[in-house]
Amino acid sequence: MGNKTTEIRVKYENILSYDINELVNMSAEYRDRCCKNKKHENTKMFFCNDTQEIESLQSMACNMLRFFHKQKISKDFRWKAALVSCGTLQVLQCKCERHKKEKVCTQLNTHNKEDTETGEQSKKKCNQEFCELKENTSSLRSCWNKFEKIISR
Amino acid sequence: MTRTSTVLSIFVLFLHTTFGESGCTSVDGDGTFGDDEPDNFDINCFSQLEFKDSYSSLTCNFIELPPDNTNYTLALCNKEDSNYVCFNMEKREDAYFLQFTDILSNKDICMDSETKRRVCRSLVVTDMVKPEVPFNVNITYQKEANEYLIHYSTPHSWKKYLQDKLIHQIAYRQEEGTWKTIESPYLQVKLLGKNLENDASYEVKVRSQPNGDFFKGTWSEWSASKSFRTTREQNFMESYSNVVLVILSILGFMLSVVMIVLIGTFWENRIKPAVWPNLPDHKKTLEQLCKKPKNNFDISFNPENFGYVHIHKVDDIQAKTEQETFLPPSNAPETNLPGKFRSGSDLKMIPAMTDKSNPNLPVTYGGIWPSEALHRLLGTSQTAVTEGNCSSSTYEVCHSSGVPLHDDGFNHSSAPSSDPSVQPGPEPLNGDTISQMLPTGEMRSPNNEEAYVTMSSFYKIQ
């Protein structure tokens, strides 16, 4: 188990953490005024439960994968979010309940970004899916920070 | 029956030996194919992280080229549970290339051929990283330190994974000489000028490698070479002259400060009086010398009016020993003598005395003339001078000096003192004395008259 946590910590510190920070910075560039004003219904909340950080991270990563085909979200942002989700699952050696989601990771590996379906992200109307993905991203980063401090001890 | 079983066993044994080790995935513990069949493949691969946006790349080539008549394909495969997902690599000349995004998972590199089964080997992308080539190599000479600063750039400075995780190797050499290397994790190094030849041409190039903490791999390609020429030996002399110049400047500054302090200290007392001496104001000087007469100034020649004045009887004359103040004798002393003071005997003495005496002889009332002076001036024996008429002759001389003080000396009825040892107290010439005689101005030597006349005129002006 010690080697396992060490491997997780090393991969997170040298690779995954940079991808997560890049994703968070990317989400900050998009206008999200509506995300603050409006409380979205049917928004699934994710918590980083104590002693269950790995399970929480798995849940967040699998949830983020479902946004990969949401065309209302910008291609670059959902592509990057999918990379972070797949990286999280790879580092933790976890799987999603639905295998279909993991096929996204396979597509990401060699699939050209330009081949991804493109959709225009509306800048005028509030994009609920974007807000959910953004919030999911923030939760994922917070939980990873918490988990890293635990395994670094 | 027995024969058949024997043949079958031999056949099975033959099959086992021929097919048992034709590994599909004959992988040793470390993933190599050390003792496998010749149909295993020996390839060399390297990965490049973030070579294009978020994509990384894998490039492989055969160390030993397979026979030309055989087509081989290389594929990068991921083990996902029971699934084995592979992606074929693109053949580019003698190398195989593939770009991908996932660098976290463990992968396998597999070789497929038309005649052979797939052969795979494990591959860790982060352990075979080949960084990109450094660029923009520049050399700057730092004159003061006599050092050559070599700085360069790497594309990984603005990427994510390999930033600050590289070791750079700097190679330099003199023209056509042997290469010397320096390794540094930073983007600049310094070459000491003292370790290089003077006035020589050098060549520099740089390459990079992962530092090995997490990412491992191989050296990148060498950067483009950059040449520079070292300076001449004058640098030492120039620096030495600069040091001397600095020292001299400091000394000069300190000397200037000291001079300024000294000038400020001694300006009033010494420098200014020497440069601009205060010329005495004649008028003020004379005012100090010639005091104004009192309102109740008594001018009288009646001796009885001066009864309160302490009068010193002058019996003889004292001349100063400073002979250089003697003026040349006057030819007409007799006319200046007052008539009432003349007597026969006195007159006899006077001419001799006055002829030879120096009227301007600085005398004091009291004391004795030095014998040398007397001999020179009088030309007579000392006894003759002091015989009997000493006082009268003294008075005459006193008169010639211009300052008669009292009347006793003119009283011929009284017995003059013939004792040359008598030395009346000296009466220094002072302003009162002078002022007393100024109104008369009759019994003065010619030169003293001039002085008194002048002073008198000043007094009159006042």
Coordinates of C-alpha atoms in Angstrom, one line a residue:
Chain A
M1 CA 0.0 0.0 0.0
G2 CA 2.9 2.3 0.7
N3 CA 4.3 1.9 -2.8
K4 CA 0.8 2.4 -4.2
T5 CA 0.3 5.7 -2.4
T6 CA 3.8 6.8 -3.3
E7 CA 3.2 6.0 -7.0
I8 CA -0.1 8.0 -6.8
R9 CA 1.6 10.9 -5.1
V10 CA 4.5 11.0 -7.6
K11 CA 2.2 10.8 -10.7
Y12 CA -0.1 13.5 -9.3
E13 CA 2.8 15.9 -8.4
N14 CA 4.7 15.6 -11.6
I15 CA 1.9 15.3 -14.2
L16 CA -1.8 15.5 -13.1
S17 CA -1.5 18.6 -10.9
Y18 CA -0.3 20.6 -13.9
D19 CA -3.2 19.4 -16.0
I20 CA -5.7 20.3 -13.2
N21 CA -4.3 23.8 -12.7
E22 CA -4.4 24.4 -16.4
L23 CA -8.0 23.3 -16.5
V24 CA -8.9 25.6 -13.6
N25 CA -7.2 28.6 -15.3
M26 CA -9.0 27.8 -18.5
S27 CA -12.4 27.8 -16.8
A28 CA -11.6 31.2 -15.2
E29 CA -11.3 32.7 -18.7
Y30 CA -14.9 32.1 -19.5
R31 CA -17.6 34.4 -18.4
D32 CA -19.4 32.9 -15.6
R33 CA -21.5 35.6 -14.1
C34 CA -24.6 33.5 -14.4
C35 CA -23.0 30.7 -12.5
K36 CA -22.8 32.9 -9.4
N37 CA -26.2 34.4 -9.6
K38 CA -28.3 31.4 -10.4
K39 CA -28.6 28.2 -8.4
H40 CA -28.9 25.4 -10.8
E41 CA -31.4 22.8 -10.1
N42 CA -30.6 19.1 -10.3
T43 CA -27.0 19.9 -9.8
K44 CA -25.2 17.0 -8.3
M45 CA -23.0 18.0 -5.5
F46 CA -19.8 16.3 -4.8
F47 CA -18.1 16.1 -1.5
C48 CA -14.6 14.9 -0.7
N49 CA -15.5 12.7 2.2
D50 CA -12.9 12.0 4.8
T51 CA -11.2 8.6 4.5
Q52 CA -13.0 8.3 1.2
E53 CA -11.0 10.6 -0.9
I54 CA -10.3 8.1 -3.6
E55 CA -13.9 7.2 -4.0
S56 CA -14.9 10.9 -4.1
L57 CA -12.3 11.6 -6.7
Q58 CA -13.5 8.7 -8.8
S59 CA -17.0 9.9 -8.6
M60 CA -16.0 13.4 -9.7
A61 CA -13.9 12.1 -12.5
C62 CA -16.6 9.8 -13.9
N63 CA -19.1 12.7 -13.7
M64 CA -16.8 15.0 -15.6
L65 CA -16.6 12.5 -18.5
R66 CA -20.2 12.9 -19.3
F67 CA -19.6 16.5 -20.4
F68 CA -17.2 15.4 -23.2
H69 CA -20.0 15.3 -25.7
K70 CA -21.8 18.4 -24.6
Q71 CA -21.4 20.6 -27.6
K72 CA -22.6 23.7 -25.8
I73 CA -19.3 23.7 -24.0
S74 CA -16.2 24.8 -25.8
K75 CA -14.2 22.0 -27.4
D76 CA -11.0 22.9 -25.8
F77 CA -12.5 23.1 -22.3
R78 CA -14.3 19.8 -22.4
W79 CA -11.4 18.1 -24.1
K80 CA -9.1 19.3 -21.3
A81 CA -11.7 18.3 -18.7
A82 CA -11.8 14.8 -20.1
L83 CA -8.1 14.5 -20.0
V84 CA -8.1 15.4 -16.4
S85 CA -10.8 12.9 -15.6
C86 CA -9.0 10.1 -17.5
G87 CA -5.8 11.0 -15.8
T88 CA -7.4 10.9 -12.4
L89 CA -8.9 7.5 -13.1
Q90 CA -5.5 6.2 -14.4
V91 CA -3.6 7.4 -11.4
L92 CA -6.1 6.0 -9.0
Q93 CA -6.5 2.8 -11.0
C94 CA -10.2 3.2 -10.9
K95 CA -13.0 2.5 -13.3
C96 CA -16.4 4.1 -13.8
E97 CA -19.6 2.3 -13.2
R98 CA -20.5 2.7 -16.8
H99 CA -17.8 1.4 -19.2
K100 CA -18.9 3.7 -21.9
K101 CA -17.4 6.6 -20.1
E102 CA -14.0 5.0 -20.3
K103 CA -14.2 4.8 -24.0
V104 CA -13.8 8.5 -23.9
C105 CA -10.3 8.1 -22.6
T106 CA -9.5 5.7 -25.4
Q107 CA -10.7 8.2 -27.9
L108 CA -8.7 10.9 -26.2
N109 CA -5.5 9.0 -26.5
T110 CA -5.1 9.1 -30.2
H111 CA -8.1 10.9 -31.4
N112 CA -7.4 14.2 -33.0
K113 CA -9.0 17.1 -31.2
E114 CA -10.1 18.6 -34.5
D115 CA -12.3 15.6 -35.1
T116 CA -14.3 16.3 -32.0
E117 CA -17.7 17.7 -32.6
T118 CA -17.7 21.4 -32.3
G119 CA -20.5 23.4 -30.9
E120 CA -20.7 27.1 -30.2
Q121 CA -20.8 28.0 -26.6
S122 CA -23.4 30.7 -26.1
K123 CA -22.0 33.7 -24.4
K124 CA -25.2 35.4 -23.9
K125 CA -27.3 32.8 -22.2
C126 CA -26.3 31.1 -19.1
N127 CA -24.8 27.7 -19.9
Q128 CA -25.8 25.4 -17.1
E129 CA -23.7 22.6 -18.3
F130 CA -20.7 24.8 -18.3
C131 CA -21.4 25.9 -14.8
E132 CA -21.8 22.4 -13.6
L133 CA -18.5 21.3 -15.2
K134 CA -16.7 24.3 -13.8
E135 CA -18.0 23.6 -10.3
N136 CA -17.1 19.9 -10.8
T137 CA -13.5 21.0 -11.7
S138 CA -13.2 23.1 -8.7
S139 CA -14.3 20.3 -6.4
L140 CA -11.9 17.9 -8.1
R141 CA -9.0 20.1 -7.5
S142 CA -9.9 20.7 -3.8
C143 CA -10.2 17.0 -3.2
W144 CA -6.9 16.2 -4.8
N145 CA -5.2 18.9 -2.7
K146 CA -6.7 17.3 0.4
F147 CA -5.8 13.8 -0.6
E148 CA -2.2 14.8 -1.5
K149 CA -1.6 16.2 1.9
I150 CA -2.8 13.0 3.5
I151 CA -0.6 10.7 1.4
S152 CA 2.4 13.0 1.7
R153 CA 2.7 12.6 5.4
Chain B
M1 CA 1.1 -49.9 -29.6
T2 CA 4.2 -49.3 -27.7
R3 CA 5.9 -48.1 -30.9
T4 CA 3.0 -45.7 -31.6
S5 CA 3.1 -44.1 -28.2
T6 CA 6.8 -43.7 -28.4
V7 CA 6.5 -41.9 -31.7
L8 CA 3.7 -39.7 -30.3
S9 CA 5.7 -38.8 -27.3
I10 CA 8.7 -37.9 -29.4
F11 CA 6.4 -35.9 -31.7
V12 CA 4.9 -34.0 -28.8
L13 CA 8.3 -33.4 -27.4
F14 CA 9.4 -32.0 -30.7
L15 CA 6.3 -29.7 -30.9
H16 CA 6.9 -28.5 -27.4
T17 CA 10.5 -27.5 -28.1
T18 CA 9.6 -25.8 -31.4
F19 CA 6.4 -23.9 -30.3
G20 CA 6.7 -23.6 -26.5
E21 CA 9.1 -20.6 -26.7
S22 CA 7.7 -18.7 -29.6
G23 CA 6.4 -16.1 -27.2
C24 CA 3.5 -14.1 -27.8
T25 CA 4.3 -12.1 -25.0
S26 CA 7.6 -13.8 -24.1
V27 CA 8.6 -11.0 -21.8
D28 CA 11.3 -11.4 -19.2
G29 CA 10.9 -10.0 -15.8
D30 CA 12.2 -6.6 -17.0
G31 CA 10.3 -6.6 -20.2
T32 CA 13.3 -7.4 -22.5
F33 CA 13.8 -10.0 -24.9
G34 CA 17.2 -11.2 -24.0
D35 CA 17.1 -14.9 -24.8
D36 CA 14.1 -15.0 -27.0
E37 CA 14.0 -16.2 -30.5
P38 CA 15.6 -14.3 -33.3
D39 CA 12.2 -13.1 -34.4
N40 CA 12.1 -10.8 -31.5
F41 CA 12.7 -7.2 -32.3
D42 CA 15.3 -4.9 -31.0
I43 CA 14.1 -1.3 -31.2
N44 CA 15.0 2.0 -29.8
C45 CA 12.3 4.4 -28.7
F46 CA 12.1 7.8 -27.2
S47 CA 9.2 10.0 -26.2
Q48 CA 8.7 13.8 -26.5
L49 CA 6.3 15.3 -24.0
E50 CA 4.1 18.2 -25.1
F51 CA 5.6 18.3 -28.5
K52 CA 2.4 19.8 -29.8
D53 CA -0.1 21.3 -27.4
S54 CA -1.2 18.5 -25.1
Y55 CA 0.0 15.7 -27.3
S56 CA 3.1 13.8 -26.6
S57 CA 4.9 11.6 -29.2
L58 CA 6.7 8.3 -29.4
T59 CA 9.4 7.6 -32.0
C60 CA 10.9 4.2 -32.5
N61 CA 13.4 2.7 -34.9
F62 CA 14.8 -0.7 -35.4
I63 CA 18.4 -1.2 -34.3
E64 CA 18.7 -4.1 -36.6
L65 CA 16.7 -3.6 -39.7
P66 CA 14.5 -6.5 -40.5
P67 CA 14.7 -8.1 -43.9
D68 CA 13.4 -5.9 -46.6
N69 CA 11.0 -8.4 -47.9
T70 CA 9.1 -8.4 -44.6
N71 CA 6.6 -5.8 -43.6
Y72 CA 6.5 -4.9 -40.0
T73 CA 4.2 -2.6 -38.1
L74 CA 4.7 -1.1 -34.7
A75 CA 1.8 -0.4 -32.5
L76 CA 1.3 1.2 -29.1
C77 CA -1.1 -0.8 -26.9
N78 CA -2.9 -0.2 -23.7
K79 CA -4.0 -2.9 -21.4
E80 CA -7.4 -2.2 -20.2
D81 CA -8.6 -5.2 -18.3
S82 CA -9.4 -7.7 -20.9
N83 CA -9.2 -5.2 -23.6
Y84 CA -6.0 -4.6 -25.4
V85 CA -6.3 -1.4 -27.4
C86 CA -3.5 -0.7 -29.8
F87 CA -2.7 2.2 -32.1
N88 CA -0.5 1.7 -35.1
M89 CA 2.5 3.9 -35.4
E90 CA 3.1 5.9 -38.5
K91 CA 6.2 4.9 -40.5
R92 CA 8.4 7.8 -41.4
E93 CA 11.4 6.8 -43.4
D94 CA 13.3 4.5 -41.0
A95 CA 11.4 5.5 -37.9
Y96 CA 7.9 4.9 -36.5
F97 CA 6.0 7.8 -35.0
L98 CA 2.8 8.1 -32.9
Q99 CA 1.3 11.0 -31.0
F100 CA -0.9 10.5 -28.0
T101 CA -2.1 12.3 -24.8
D102 CA -2.0 9.7 -22.0
I103 CA 1.5 9.5 -20.5
L104 CA 0.3 8.1 -17.2
S105 CA -0.7 4.6 -18.1
N106 CA 1.8 1.8 -18.7
K107 CA 1.9 0.8 -22.4
D108 CA 3.3 -1.9 -24.6
I109 CA 5.0 -1.5 -27.9
C110 CA 4.1 -4.4 -30.2
M111 CA 5.5 -5.5 -33.5
D112 CA 3.3 -7.1 -36.1
S113 CA 4.5 -8.8 -39.2
E114 CA 2.8 -10.7 -41.9
T115 CA 4.6 -13.9 -41.0
K116 CA 5.1 -13.6 -37.3
R117 CA 2.8 -13.2 -34.4
R118 CA 2.6 -10.0 -32.5
V119 CA 5.5 -9.4 -30.3
C120 CA 5.2 -6.8 -27.6
R121 CA 7.3 -5.3 -24.9
S122 CA 6.4 -3.0 -22.1
L123 CA 7.2 0.7 -22.3
V124 CA 7.1 3.5 -19.8
V125 CA 6.8 6.8 -21.7
T126 CA 8.2 8.9 -18.8
D127 CA 11.4 6.8 -18.7
M128 CA 12.5 7.5 -22.3
V129 CA 12.0 11.2 -22.6
K130 CA 14.1 13.1 -25.0
P131 CA 13.8 16.9 -24.5
E132 CA 13.7 19.4 -27.3
V133 CA 16.8 21.1 -28.5
P134 CA 18.0 24.2 -26.7
F135 CA 18.3 27.3 -28.8
N136 CA 19.3 31.0 -28.7
V137 CA 22.8 30.4 -27.3
N138 CA 24.5 33.7 -26.5
I139 CA 27.9 34.5 -25.0
T140 CA 28.4 37.8 -23.2
Y141 CA 31.8 39.0 -21.9
Q142 CA 31.8 40.6 -18.5
K143 CA 34.8 42.8 -18.5
E144 CA 35.0 43.6 -14.8
A145 CA 35.0 40.0 -13.7
N146 CA 36.8 38.7 -16.8
E147 CA 34.1 36.1 -17.3
Y148 CA 32.1 34.8 -20.3
L149 CA 28.4 34.3 -19.5
I150 CA 26.8 31.7 -21.7
H151 CA 23.0 31.7 -21.6
Y152 CA 20.5 29.8 -23.7
S153 CA 16.8 28.9 -23.9
T154 CA 14.7 25.8 -24.0
P155 CA 11.2 25.3 -25.3
H156 CA 10.3 23.5 -22.1
S157 CA 10.5 26.8 -20.1
W158 CA 6.9 27.6 -21.2
K159 CA 5.6 24.0 -21.0
K160 CA 4.2 22.1 -18.0
Y161 CA 6.0 18.8 -17.3
L162 CA 9.7 19.4 -17.9
Q163 CA 10.0 22.9 -16.7
D164 CA 12.9 23.1 -14.1
K165 CA 13.4 19.4 -14.5
L166 CA 16.2 19.4 -17.0
I167 CA 19.9 19.1 -16.8
H168 CA 21.8 21.1 -19.5
Q169 CA 25.2 20.2 -20.8
I170 CA 27.4 23.0 -22.2
A171 CA 30.3 21.9 -24.5
Y172 CA 33.0 24.3 -25.5
R173 CA 36.4 24.0 -27.2
Q174 CA 39.1 26.0 -28.8
E175 CA 39.4 25.9 -32.5
E176 CA 39.5 22.2 -33.6
G177 CA 40.5 21.3 -30.1
T178 CA 38.9 18.8 -27.7
W179 CA 35.5 19.4 -26.2
K180 CA 35.1 20.3 -22.6
T181 CA 31.7 20.0 -20.9
I182 CA 29.9 21.7 -18.0
E183 CA 26.5 20.6 -16.6
S184 CA 24.0 22.9 -15.0
P185 CA 20.3 22.8 -14.1
Y186 CA 20.1 26.6 -14.9
L187 CA 19.9 28.4 -18.2
Q188 CA 23.3 30.1 -17.9
V189 CA 26.8 29.3 -17.0
K190 CA 30.0 31.3 -16.7
L191 CA 33.4 30.5 -18.1
L192 CA 36.3 32.1 -16.3
G193 CA 38.6 34.2 -18.6
K194 CA 41.7 33.0 -16.8
N195 CA 40.9 29.4 -17.8
L196 CA 40.7 30.3 -21.5
E197 CA 43.4 31.3 -23.9
N198 CA 43.8 34.9 -24.7
D199 CA 42.8 36.2 -28.1
A200 CA 41.5 32.8 -29.2
S201 CA 38.4 31.6 -30.9
Y202 CA 36.0 29.2 -29.1
E203 CA 32.9 27.2 -30.0
V204 CA 30.0 26.5 -27.7
K205 CA 26.9 24.2 -28.0
V206 CA 24.2 23.0 -25.5
R207 CA 21.9 20.0 -25.0
S208 CA 19.5 18.9 -22.4
Q209 CA 18.4 15.7 -20.5
P210 CA 15.7 15.0 -17.8
N211 CA 17.2 15.3 -14.4
G212 CA 16.0 11.8 -13.4
D213 CA 13.8 12.7 -10.4
F214 CA 10.7 11.4 -12.1
F215 CA 11.3 11.8 -15.8
K216 CA 14.2 9.9 -17.3
G217 CA 15.5 9.7 -20.7
T218 CA 18.3 10.6 -23.1
W219 CA 20.1 13.7 -24.2
S220 CA 18.5 16.0 -26.7
E221 CA 20.2 16.9 -30.0
W222 CA 22.9 19.5 -29.8
S223 CA 22.0 23.1 -30.3
A224 CA 23.5 25.1 -33.1
S225 CA 27.1 26.1 -32.3
K226 CA 28.0 29.6 -31.3
S227 CA 31.5 31.0 -31.7
F228 CA 33.2 33.8 -29.7
R229 CA 36.7 35.2 -29.3
T230 CA 38.4 35.9 -26.1
T231 CA 40.1 39.2 -25.3
R232 CA 43.7 40.0 -25.2
E233 CA 46.0 40.0 -22.2
Q234 CA 45.6 43.7 -21.8
N235 CA 42.6 43.1 -19.7
F236 CA 44.8 42.5 -16.7
M237 CA 46.7 45.7 -17.4
E238 CA 43.5 47.6 -18.0
S239 CA 42.1 46.4 -14.7
Y240 CA 45.4 47.2 -13.0
S241 CA 45.4 50.7 -14.4
N242 CA 41.8 51.1 -13.3
V243 CA 42.7 50.2 -9.8
V244 CA 45.5 52.7 -9.7
L245 CA 43.2 55.3 -11.1
V246 CA 40.7 54.7 -8.5
I247 CA 43.2 54.8 -5.7
L248 CA 44.6 58.1 -7.0
S249 CA 41.2 59.5 -7.2
I250 CA 40.4 58.6 -3.6
L251 CA 43.7 60.1 -2.4
G252 CA 43.1 63.3 -4.4
F253 CA 39.6 63.6 -2.9
M254 CA 40.9 63.1 0.6
L255 CA 43.6 65.7 0.1
S256 CA 41.1 68.2 -1.2
V257 CA 39.0 67.6 1.9
V258 CA 42.0 68.2 4.2
M259 CA 42.9 71.3 2.3
I260 CA 39.4 72.7 2.6
V261 CA 39.4 72.1 6.3
L262 CA 42.8 73.7 6.8
I263 CA 41.8 76.7 4.8
G264 CA 38.6 77.1 6.7
T265 CA 40.4 76.8 10.0
F266 CA 43.3 79.3 9.4
W267 CA 41.5 81.7 7.1
E268 CA 40.8 84.4 9.5
N269 CA 44.0 84.2 11.6
R270 CA 46.7 83.6 9.1
I271 CA 45.7 83.4 5.5
K272 CA 43.6 86.5 5.1
P273 CA 46.1 88.8 6.9
A274 CA 48.9 87.5 4.7
V275 CA 47.0 87.9 1.5
W276 CA 45.3 91.1 2.4
P277 CA 47.3 92.8 5.1
N278 CA 45.5 95.5 7.0
L279 CA 47.3 98.7 6.2
P280 CA 47.3 100.9 9.2
D281 CA 45.3 103.9 9.0
H282 CA 47.7 106.8 9.6
K283 CA 45.1 109.0 11.0
K284 CA 43.9 106.5 13.5
T285 CA 47.4 105.5 14.4
L286 CA 48.4 109.0 15.1
E287 CA 45.2 109.5 17.1
Q288 CA 46.3 106.7 19.3
L289 CA 49.8 108.1 19.6
C290 CA 48.8 111.7 19.9
K291 CA 46.2 111.9 22.6
K292 CA 44.1 115.0 22.7
P293 CA 45.1 117.5 25.2
K294 CA 43.0 117.8 28.2
N295 CA 40.8 120.8 28.5
N296 CA 42.6 121.8 31.5
F297 CA 45.8 121.3 29.9
D298 CA 48.4 123.5 31.6
I299 CA 50.7 125.3 29.3
S300 CA 53.1 127.3 31.2
F301 CA 56.8 127.7 31.5
N302 CA 56.5 128.8 35.1
P303 CA 58.2 126.0 37.1
E304 CA 56.0 126.8 40.1
N305 CA 52.9 125.7 38.3
F306 CA 54.3 122.3 38.0
G307 CA 55.0 121.7 41.6
Y308 CA 52.8 118.6 41.6
V309 CA 54.7 117.1 38.9
H310 CA 57.4 114.8 39.9
I311 CA 60.4 116.0 38.1
H312 CA 63.4 113.9 37.7
K313 CA 66.6 115.6 37.7
V314 CA 68.6 114.6 34.7
D315 CA 72.3 114.6 35.5
D316 CA 73.5 112.6 32.7
I317 CA 72.3 111.0 29.6
Q318 CA 71.8 107.4 28.8
A319 CA 72.2 106.4 25.2
K320 CA 70.9 103.2 23.9
T321 CA 73.4 100.6 23.0
E322 CA 71.8 100.2 19.5
Q323 CA 74.2 102.1 17.5
E324 CA 72.6 101.4 14.2
T325 CA 69.9 103.9 15.1
F326 CA 72.5 106.7 15.2
L327 CA 71.9 109.2 12.6
P328 CA 74.7 111.2 10.9
P329 CA 75.8 114.3 13.0
S330 CA 74.2 117.6 12.2
N331 CA 76.4 120.6 11.1
A332 CA 74.3 123.3 12.6
P333 CA 73.5 122.3 16.1
E334 CA 74.4 125.6 17.7
T335 CA 71.6 127.7 16.2
N336 CA 69.0 125.5 17.6
L337 CA 70.2 125.8 21.1
P338 CA 68.2 128.3 23.2
G339 CA 70.2 131.3 24.1
K340 CA 69.6 131.3 27.8
F341 CA 71.1 128.0 28.2
R342 CA 74.2 129.0 26.6
S343 CA 77.3 129.8 28.6
G344 CA 80.8 130.1 27.7
S345 CA 81.9 126.9 29.2
D346 CA 78.9 125.2 27.9
L347 CA 79.5 126.5 24.6
K348 CA 82.9 125.3 24.6
M349 CA 81.8 121.9 25.3
I350 CA 78.7 121.9 23.3
P351 CA 80.3 122.4 19.9
A352 CA 82.6 119.6 20.5
M353 CA 79.9 117.5 21.7
T354 CA 77.4 118.5 19.3
D355 CA 79.7 118.3 16.5
K356 CA 80.5 114.8 17.3
S357 CA 77.4 113.8 19.0
N358 CA 74.6 112.5 17.2
P359 CA 71.6 114.7 17.8
N360 CA 69.3 111.9 17.0
L361 CA 71.0 109.6 19.4
P362 CA 68.2 107.8 21.1
V363 CA 68.8 108.7 24.7
T364 CA 67.0 108.2 27.9
Y365 CA 67.1 110.3 30.9
G366 CA 69.2 108.4 33.3
G367 CA 71.9 105.9 32.7
I368 CA 75.2 106.3 31.2
W369 CA 76.2 106.5 27.6
P370 CA 78.1 103.5 26.5
S371 CA 81.7 104.2 26.4
E372 CA 82.2 103.2 22.9
A373 CA 79.6 105.6 21.7
L374 CA 81.0 108.4 23.7
H375 CA 84.4 107.8 22.4
R376 CA 83.2 107.7 18.9
L377 CA 81.0 110.7 19.1
L378 CA 83.0 113.0 21.4
G379 CA 86.5 112.0 20.5
T380 CA 87.6 113.1 23.9
S381 CA 88.5 111.5 27.1
Q382 CA 85.7 110.4 29.1
T383 CA 86.9 112.5 32.0
A384 CA 86.6 115.6 29.9
V385 CA 83.1 114.7 29.2
T386 CA 82.2 114.1 32.8
E387 CA 84.2 117.0 34.3
G388 CA 82.2 119.5 35.9
N389 CA 80.0 120.4 33.2
C390 CA 78.4 117.1 32.8
S391 CA 75.0 118.2 33.7
S392 CA 75.1 121.2 31.5
S393 CA 76.5 119.3 28.6
T394 CA 74.0 116.7 29.4
Y395 CA 71.3 119.1 29.2
E396 CA 72.6 120.4 26.0
V397 CA 72.6 117.0 24.6
C398 CA 69.2 116.5 26.1
H399 CA 68.1 119.6 24.4
S400 CA 69.6 118.4 21.3
S401 CA 67.5 115.4 21.7
G402 CA 64.7 117.7 22.3
V403 CA 63.2 117.0 25.6
P404 CA 64.0 119.3 28.5
L405 CA 62.2 118.1 31.5
H406 CA 63.0 120.4 34.3
D407 CA 64.8 123.5 35.1
D408 CA 67.4 122.3 37.4
G409 CA 69.7 121.3 34.7
F410 CA 69.7 124.8 33.5
N411 CA 70.5 126.3 36.9
H412 CA 74.2 127.0 36.6
S413 CA 74.5 128.1 40.2
S414 CA 74.0 124.6 41.4
A415 CA 76.9 122.4 41.5
P416 CA 76.6 119.9 38.8
S417 CA 77.3 116.4 39.7
S418 CA 80.6 115.3 38.4
D419 CA 80.0 111.8 39.3
P420 CA 79.6 109.9 36.2
S421 CA 78.1 107.1 38.1
V422 CA 75.1 109.2 39.0
Q423 CA 72.5 107.8 36.9
P424 CA 69.3 109.6 37.2
G425 CA 66.2 107.5 36.6
P426 CA 65.4 107.2 33.0
E427 CA 62.5 109.2 31.8
P428 CA 61.0 107.5 28.9
L429 CA 59.7 109.7 26.2
N430 CA 56.0 109.6 26.2
G431 CA 53.2 111.4 24.7
D432 CA 52.9 114.0 27.5
T433 CA 56.5 114.8 27.2
I434 CA 56.3 115.2 23.6
S435 CA 53.2 117.3 23.8
Q436 CA 54.9 119.6 26.2
M437 CA 57.6 120.4 24.0
L438 CA 55.6 120.5 20.8
P439 CA 54.4 124.0 21.3
T440 CA 57.9 125.3 21.6
G441 CA 59.6 123.3 19.0
E442 CA 62.7 125.3 19.4
M443 CA 65.2 123.0 20.8
R444 CA 65.0 120.1 18.5
S445 CA 67.4 118.4 16.2
P446 CA 66.7 118.9 12.6
N447 CA 65.4 115.4 12.0
N448 CA 63.3 115.3 15.1
E449 CA 61.9 118.7 14.3
E450 CA 60.6 117.3 11.1
A451 CA 58.9 114.5 12.9
Y452 CA 57.5 116.9 15.5
V453 CA 56.4 119.3 12.9
T454 CA 54.5 116.6 11.2
M455 CA 52.9 115.4 14.3
S456 CA 52.1 118.9 15.2
S457 CA 50.5 119.5 12.0
F458 CA 48.3 116.4 12.6
Y459 CA 47.5 117.7 16.0
K460 CA 46.5 121.1 14.6
I461 CA 44.3 119.4 12.0
Q462 CA 42.5 117.6 14.8

